[in-house]
XYZ file of C-alpha atoms in Angstrom:
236
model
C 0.000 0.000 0.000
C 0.968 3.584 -0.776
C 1.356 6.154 1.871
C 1.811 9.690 1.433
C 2.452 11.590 4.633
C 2.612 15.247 5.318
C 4.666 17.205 8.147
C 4.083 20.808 8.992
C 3.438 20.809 13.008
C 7.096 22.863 13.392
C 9.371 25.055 11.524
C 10.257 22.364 8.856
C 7.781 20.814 6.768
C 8.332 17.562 4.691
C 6.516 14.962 2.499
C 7.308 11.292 2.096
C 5.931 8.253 0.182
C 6.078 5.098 1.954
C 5.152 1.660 0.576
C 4.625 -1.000 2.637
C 6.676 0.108 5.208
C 9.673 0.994 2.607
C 10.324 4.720 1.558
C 10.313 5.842 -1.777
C 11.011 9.203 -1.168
C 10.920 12.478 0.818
C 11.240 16.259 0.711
C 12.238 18.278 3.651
C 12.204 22.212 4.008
C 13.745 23.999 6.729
C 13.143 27.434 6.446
C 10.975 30.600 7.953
C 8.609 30.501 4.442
C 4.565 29.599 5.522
C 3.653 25.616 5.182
C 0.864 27.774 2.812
C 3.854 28.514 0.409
C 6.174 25.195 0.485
C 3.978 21.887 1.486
C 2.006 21.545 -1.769
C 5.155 22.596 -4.217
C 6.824 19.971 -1.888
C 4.175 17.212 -2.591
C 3.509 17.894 -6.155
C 7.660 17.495 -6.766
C 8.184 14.566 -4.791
C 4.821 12.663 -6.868
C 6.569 13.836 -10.347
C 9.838 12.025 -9.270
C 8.127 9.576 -8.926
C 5.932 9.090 -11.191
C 2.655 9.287 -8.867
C -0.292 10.782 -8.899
C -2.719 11.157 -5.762
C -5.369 8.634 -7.291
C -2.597 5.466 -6.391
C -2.509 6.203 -2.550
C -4.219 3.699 -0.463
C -3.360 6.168 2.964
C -2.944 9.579 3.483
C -1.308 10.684 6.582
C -0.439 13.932 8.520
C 1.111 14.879 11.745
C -2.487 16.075 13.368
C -1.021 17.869 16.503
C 0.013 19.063 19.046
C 2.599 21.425 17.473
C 1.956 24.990 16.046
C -1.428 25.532 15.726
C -1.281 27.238 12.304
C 1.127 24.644 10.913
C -1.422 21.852 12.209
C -4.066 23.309 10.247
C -2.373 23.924 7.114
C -1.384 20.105 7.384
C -4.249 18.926 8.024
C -6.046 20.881 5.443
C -3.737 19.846 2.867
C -4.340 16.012 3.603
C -8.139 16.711 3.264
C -7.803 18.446 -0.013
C -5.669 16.209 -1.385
C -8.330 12.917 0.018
C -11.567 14.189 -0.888
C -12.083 13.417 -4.366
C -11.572 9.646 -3.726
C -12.479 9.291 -0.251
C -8.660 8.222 0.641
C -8.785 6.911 3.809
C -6.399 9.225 6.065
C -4.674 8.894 9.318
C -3.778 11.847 11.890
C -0.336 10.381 13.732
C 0.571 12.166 16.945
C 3.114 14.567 16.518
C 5.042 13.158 19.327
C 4.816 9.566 18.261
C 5.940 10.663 14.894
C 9.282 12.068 16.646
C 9.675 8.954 18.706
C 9.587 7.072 15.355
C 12.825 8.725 14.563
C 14.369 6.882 17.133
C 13.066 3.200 16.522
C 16.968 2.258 16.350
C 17.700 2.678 19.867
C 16.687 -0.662 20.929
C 16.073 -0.220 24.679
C 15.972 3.197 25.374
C 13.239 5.237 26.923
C 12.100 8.255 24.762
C 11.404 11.958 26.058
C 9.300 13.685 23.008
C 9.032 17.071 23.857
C 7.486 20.153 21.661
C 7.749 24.003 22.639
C 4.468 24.503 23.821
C 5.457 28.392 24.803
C 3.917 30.473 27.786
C 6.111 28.487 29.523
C 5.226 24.568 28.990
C 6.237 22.018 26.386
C 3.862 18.931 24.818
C 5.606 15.946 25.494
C 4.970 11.618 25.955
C 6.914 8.655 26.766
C 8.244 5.966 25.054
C 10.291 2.879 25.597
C 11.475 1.386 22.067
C 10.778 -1.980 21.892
C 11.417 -4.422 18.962
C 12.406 -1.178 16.726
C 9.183 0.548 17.181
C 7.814 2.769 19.969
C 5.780 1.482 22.682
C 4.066 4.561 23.832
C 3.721 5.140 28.054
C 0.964 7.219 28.250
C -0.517 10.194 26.505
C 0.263 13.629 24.623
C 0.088 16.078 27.367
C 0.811 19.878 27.902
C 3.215 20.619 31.467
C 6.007 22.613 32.645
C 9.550 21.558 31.918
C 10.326 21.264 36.012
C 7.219 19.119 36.445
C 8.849 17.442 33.402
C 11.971 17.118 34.988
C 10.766 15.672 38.358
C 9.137 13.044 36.849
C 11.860 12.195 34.269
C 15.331 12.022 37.240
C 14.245 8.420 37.545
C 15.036 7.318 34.406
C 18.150 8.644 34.079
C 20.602 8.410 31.291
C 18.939 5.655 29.338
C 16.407 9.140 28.534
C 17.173 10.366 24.906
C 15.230 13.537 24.417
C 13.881 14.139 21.459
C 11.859 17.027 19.752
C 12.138 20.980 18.891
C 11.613 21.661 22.509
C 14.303 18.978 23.487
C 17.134 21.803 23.210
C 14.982 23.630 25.964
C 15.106 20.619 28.357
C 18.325 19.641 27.926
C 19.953 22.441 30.367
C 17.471 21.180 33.233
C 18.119 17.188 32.320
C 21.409 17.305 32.187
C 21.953 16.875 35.964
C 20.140 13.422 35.561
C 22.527 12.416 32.791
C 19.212 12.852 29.820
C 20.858 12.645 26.401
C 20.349 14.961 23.491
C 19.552 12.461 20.316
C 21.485 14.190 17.539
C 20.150 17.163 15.052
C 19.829 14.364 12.426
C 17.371 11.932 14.544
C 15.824 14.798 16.587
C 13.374 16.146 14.669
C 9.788 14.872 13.269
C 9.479 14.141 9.856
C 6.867 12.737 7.396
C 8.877 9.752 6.904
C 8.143 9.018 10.527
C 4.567 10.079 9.944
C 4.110 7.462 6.912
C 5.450 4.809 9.650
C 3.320 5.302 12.596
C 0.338 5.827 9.899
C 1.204 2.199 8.396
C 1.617 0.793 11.748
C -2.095 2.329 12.796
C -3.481 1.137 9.324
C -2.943 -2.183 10.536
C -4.661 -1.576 13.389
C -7.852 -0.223 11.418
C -7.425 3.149 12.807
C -8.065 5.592 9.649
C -10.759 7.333 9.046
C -12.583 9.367 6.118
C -11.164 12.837 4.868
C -14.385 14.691 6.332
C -13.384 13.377 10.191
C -9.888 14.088 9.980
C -9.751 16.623 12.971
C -6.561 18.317 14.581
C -4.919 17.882 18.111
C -4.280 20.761 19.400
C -4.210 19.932 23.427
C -4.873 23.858 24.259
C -6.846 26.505 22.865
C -4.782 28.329 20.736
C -3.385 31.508 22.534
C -6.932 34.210 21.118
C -9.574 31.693 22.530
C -7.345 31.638 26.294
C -7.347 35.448 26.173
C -10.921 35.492 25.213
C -11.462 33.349 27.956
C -9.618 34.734 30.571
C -11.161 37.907 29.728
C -15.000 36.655 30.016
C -13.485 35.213 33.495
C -12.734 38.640 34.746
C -16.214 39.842 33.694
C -18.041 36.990 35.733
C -15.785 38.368 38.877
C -18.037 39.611 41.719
């Protein structure tokens, strides 16, 4: 089965085509231009190298938060566009599972995934890799890097951190003996996507292009000022 996965949840976006588990190819962009501007040139280059067009993709997959709220919706609106006229079935991966995928060669180790969340928190989940795959430990979740920190001393240096917010943590961690995974592993990418979407496939969880929803885990930053400001009205 064909996969084509989209990433866009950071600063870098990339595309990928995946079959069965094998990649075919993948475009990466690194720069401070919109997703609006380089995920479609992206996708439409990587399908004429290869000689694809969107009608032979059994999967369509995107990196459906948390991450950058604009970024997630550009993704995921790409994904549905791209679905819709054959109802491809598509797959939203977690963001942080798609980083831990990047690490699926460190047999043994227990990954820290960890996003920039801002205002003073990161996204981050667990994972132990197991088998060359990621066994997740529990769920995406928003929290301070000390509460972060306090839970991760524990684990010590088998912890590779992983992630754009990584680089944040690592200052903190370091008294633990946490490891930074290098630049080249760190980072998600839709390679990684297209894997955790084929491993999910399996599992039968896709779904249609019209429910393919984003993950944000918190309001984006105008709805929590809205909010806080209809709080202050209710004040006695």
């Amino acid at each position: 089965m064909l996969i084509l996965a989209l990433e866009s949840s950071a600063v870098a976006a990339s595309a990928a085509v995946m079959e069965d588990g094998r990649l075919l190819g993948e475009s990466y962009v690194n720069t401070r231009l919109t997703h609006s501007r380089t995920l479609m040139p992206m996708v439409k280059n990587l399908l004429l190298s290869l000689e694809k067009t969107v009608e032979d993709f059994g999967l369509m997959a995107i990196s459906a938060g948390p991450g950058s709220f604009t970024g997630v919706r550009i993704g995921v609106s790409c994904v549905k566009g791209l679905a819709f006229p054959n109802n491809t079935p598509c797959c939203g991966v977690s963001t942080l599972e798609a980083i831990a995928w990047g690490a699926a060669a460190l047999e043994g180790a227990k990954v820290c995934a960890v996003m920039d969340a801002r205002c003073g928190q990161v996204y981050q989940a667990m994972f132990s890799i197991e088998d060359g795959r990621p066994r997740r430990l529990y769920e995406d979740r928003a929290l301070s890097i000390e509460e972060l920190a306090t839970e991760c001393e524990p684990i010590g240096p088998s912890l590779v951190l992983m992630g754009d917010g990584a680089q944040l943590c690592q200052e903190t961690f370091r008294r633990f003996g946490a490891r930074l995974a290098p630049e080249a592993l760190r980072f998600q990418r839709a390679s990684s996507v297209a894997l955790a979407a084929f491993e999910l496939e399996k599992q039968g969880k896709t779904c249609t292009p019209d429910a393919l929803l984003p993950s944000y885990l918190r309001l984006p930053q105008a709805e929590r000022e809205l909010k806080k400001k209809e709080e202050r009205k209710r004040e006695p």
